[in-house]
């Protein structure tokens, strides 16, 4: 792809004049690409109903064309324009969780091109909470297809610097609106099957969803070990290599002291042989690792800090050219499930269970 000029526009998320977003809205309206902050991660936006515009997203990201895009809207009732046969549960979830980090999958209307849905008859829809994102969608007057604004395979971007690193020269504009507060992509729930099913865990948990609509299933592959070749997950994105840091990442699971001892042992071996080793530690354990480059992902007392730190720490270890990265593990309920889902993918499902 040709190198184009990318305008970087700084906008204060807490206090901005909608006029500051006019140029970005015009770019989207005329078929261009704009990266913008959302509360989950940064998104790379284009007109969702124009196949040509949406196609540019795939090119800029190097994204496989069967990996569908999430369509972002500014008003709840816009789902009626994009989807058909909408179950009552969709309206209930929208009422409680929108704007917010929940993506709902519904049967698509004809106006949504297959170029946006990766060839599927369903469409993924989200109403983001971030003010810049919503104002931008509103001002552009279109529906905005926006996957995470990273090069395909790399950790999702939680800061504008990450987007600049990956997409500078490939998109028309990058809006720098500060840190994405949640730091993990939206929960995806599919309402087109017999029972509602979570296809990707996120900050809105299974329990929170079932409190509103009753029984919700969870795709068993979410925390599954390595998938074989003809494995077909329901969210096509799940089959691709994801979030991978350049170094080899291994997760250690077990009681805290055993994990710390094992990580220290393997780290010493590698460091003694001249390798650069990164350790993903927590506030609670950071002083337990005498060698390696120790980085704190967050505090176990507040899982949200771990979610918010995950993608950033993976990119930091790339900057340091860490060849080996060792990480503690993070339970598998509530937010822990979303954290482990991303960490396991980043590690290529390489986990050492210590007894
Ligand atoms: P991203 O925004 O980069 O996190 O990617 C969007 C995610 O949503 C990918 O994992 C897709 O596979 C998933 N997705 C989007 N549309 C659909 C759909 N119609 N059915 C199932 N999964 C979808
Ligand atoms: Mg993504």
Coordinates of N, CA and C and ligand atoms in Angstrom, one line a residue, residues 41 61 63 66-70 72 103 105-106 116-117 120-125 146-150 156 185-186 188 190 199-200 234-238 242-243 345, ligand 1:
X41 N -10.7 -0.2 23.1 CA -9.4 0.0 22.5 C -9.5 1.0 21.4
X61 N -4.8 -2.7 7.8 CA -4.5 -3.6 8.9 C -3.8 -4.8 8.5
X63 N -5.6 -7.3 7.4 CA -6.5 -8.2 8.1 C -7.1 -9.2 7.1
X66 N -12.0 -12.6 5.7 CA -13.2 -13.2 6.3 C -13.3 -12.9 7.7
X67 N -12.6 -11.9 8.2 CA -12.7 -11.5 9.6 C -13.5 -10.3 9.7
X68 N -14.8 -10.4 10.1 CA -15.8 -9.3 10.0 C -15.5 -8.2 10.9
X69 N -16.1 -7.0 10.6 CA -15.9 -5.8 11.3 C -17.1 -5.5 12.2
X70 N -16.9 -4.8 13.3 CA -18.0 -4.4 14.2 C -18.5 -3.0 13.7
X72 N -20.2 0.5 14.3 CA -20.5 1.3 15.5 C -21.6 2.4 15.1
X103 N -20.9 -5.8 22.3 CA -21.2 -5.9 20.8 C -22.3 -7.0 20.7
X105 N -24.6 -9.4 18.1 CA -24.6 -9.9 16.8 C -26.1 -10.3 16.4
X106 N -26.5 -9.7 15.3 CA -27.9 -9.9 14.8 C -27.9 -10.3 13.3
X116 N -18.3 -6.0 4.7 CA -18.2 -5.6 6.1 C -18.3 -6.7 7.1
X117 N -19.2 -7.7 6.7 CA -19.5 -8.8 7.6 C -18.6 -10.1 7.3
X120 N -20.6 -13.0 6.1 CA -21.6 -13.6 6.9 C -23.0 -12.9 6.7
X121 N -24.1 -13.6 7.1 CA -25.4 -13.0 7.0 C -25.8 -12.3 8.3
X122 N -24.8 -12.2 9.2 CA -25.0 -11.5 10.5 C -24.2 -10.3 10.6
X123 N -24.6 -9.4 11.5 CA -23.8 -8.1 11.6 C -23.6 -7.9 13.1
X124 N -22.3 -7.4 13.4 CA -22.0 -7.1 14.8 C -22.1 -5.6 15.0
X125 N -22.9 -5.2 16.1 CA -23.2 -3.8 16.3 C -22.8 -3.4 17.7
X146 N -15.5 -0.4 12.6 CA -14.2 -0.1 13.2 C -13.7 -1.3 14.0
X147 N -12.7 -2.1 13.5 CA -12.0 -3.1 14.3 C -10.9 -2.4 15.0
X148 N -10.2 -3.1 15.9 CA -9.1 -2.5 16.6 C -8.1 -1.9 15.6
X149 N -7.5 -0.8 16.0 CA -6.6 0.0 15.1 C -5.2 -0.4 15.2
X150 N -4.9 -1.7 15.1 CA -3.6 -2.3 15.1 C -3.3 -3.0 13.8
X156 N -3.8 -5.2 20.6 CA -4.7 -4.1 20.3 C -4.2 -2.8 20.9
X185 N -11.0 -5.4 24.4 CA -12.1 -5.2 23.4 C -13.5 -5.6 24.0
X186 N -14.5 -5.2 23.4 CA -15.9 -5.4 23.9 C -16.2 -6.9 24.0
X188 N -18.5 -9.8 23.1 CA -19.4 -10.1 21.9 C -20.5 -11.1 22.3
X190 N -23.8 -13.2 20.7 CA -24.5 -13.6 19.5 C -25.9 -13.9 19.9
X199 N -19.3 -14.9 22.4 CA -18.3 -15.3 21.5 C -16.9 -14.8 21.9
X200 N -16.9 -13.7 22.7 CA -15.7 -13.1 23.1 C -15.9 -12.5 24.5
X234 N -17.1 -19.5 16.1 CA -18.2 -18.7 15.6 C -17.8 -17.2 15.3
X235 N -16.9 -16.7 16.1 CA -16.4 -15.4 15.7 C -15.1 -15.6 14.9
X236 N -15.2 -15.4 13.6 CA -14.1 -15.8 12.8 C -12.7 -15.2 13.2
X237 N -12.8 -14.0 13.9 CA -11.5 -13.4 14.3 C -10.7 -14.3 15.3
X238 N -11.5 -15.3 16.0 CA -10.8 -16.0 17.0 C -9.8 -17.1 16.5
X242 N -3.2 -13.7 17.4 CA -3.6 -12.5 18.0 C -2.7 -11.9 19.0
X243 N -2.6 -10.7 19.1 CA -2.0 -10.0 20.2 C -0.5 -10.4 20.5
X345 N -4.1 -16.2 24.1 CA -3.9 -16.0 22.7 C -2.6 -15.5 22.4
Ligands
LIG1 P1 -12.0 -6.4 16.5 O1 -12.9 -5.2 16.4 O2 -10.6 -6.1 15.8 O3 -11.9 -6.9 17.9 O4 -12.6 -7.5 15.6 C1 -14.0 -7.8 15.6 C2 -14.3 -9.1 16.2 O5 -15.7 -9.3 16.1 C3 -13.7 -10.2 15.5 O6 -13.2 -11.2 16.4 C4 -14.8 -10.8 14.6 O7 -14.6 -12.1 14.3 C5 -16.0 -10.5 15.5 N1 -17.2 -10.4 14.7 C6 -17.6 -9.3 14.0 N2 -18.7 -9.5 13.3 C7 -19.1 -10.8 13.6 C8 -20.2 -11.6 13.2 N3 -21.1 -11.2 12.3 N4 -20.3 -12.9 13.7 C9 -19.3 -13.3 14.6 N5 -18.3 -12.6 15.0 C10 -18.1 -11.3 14.5

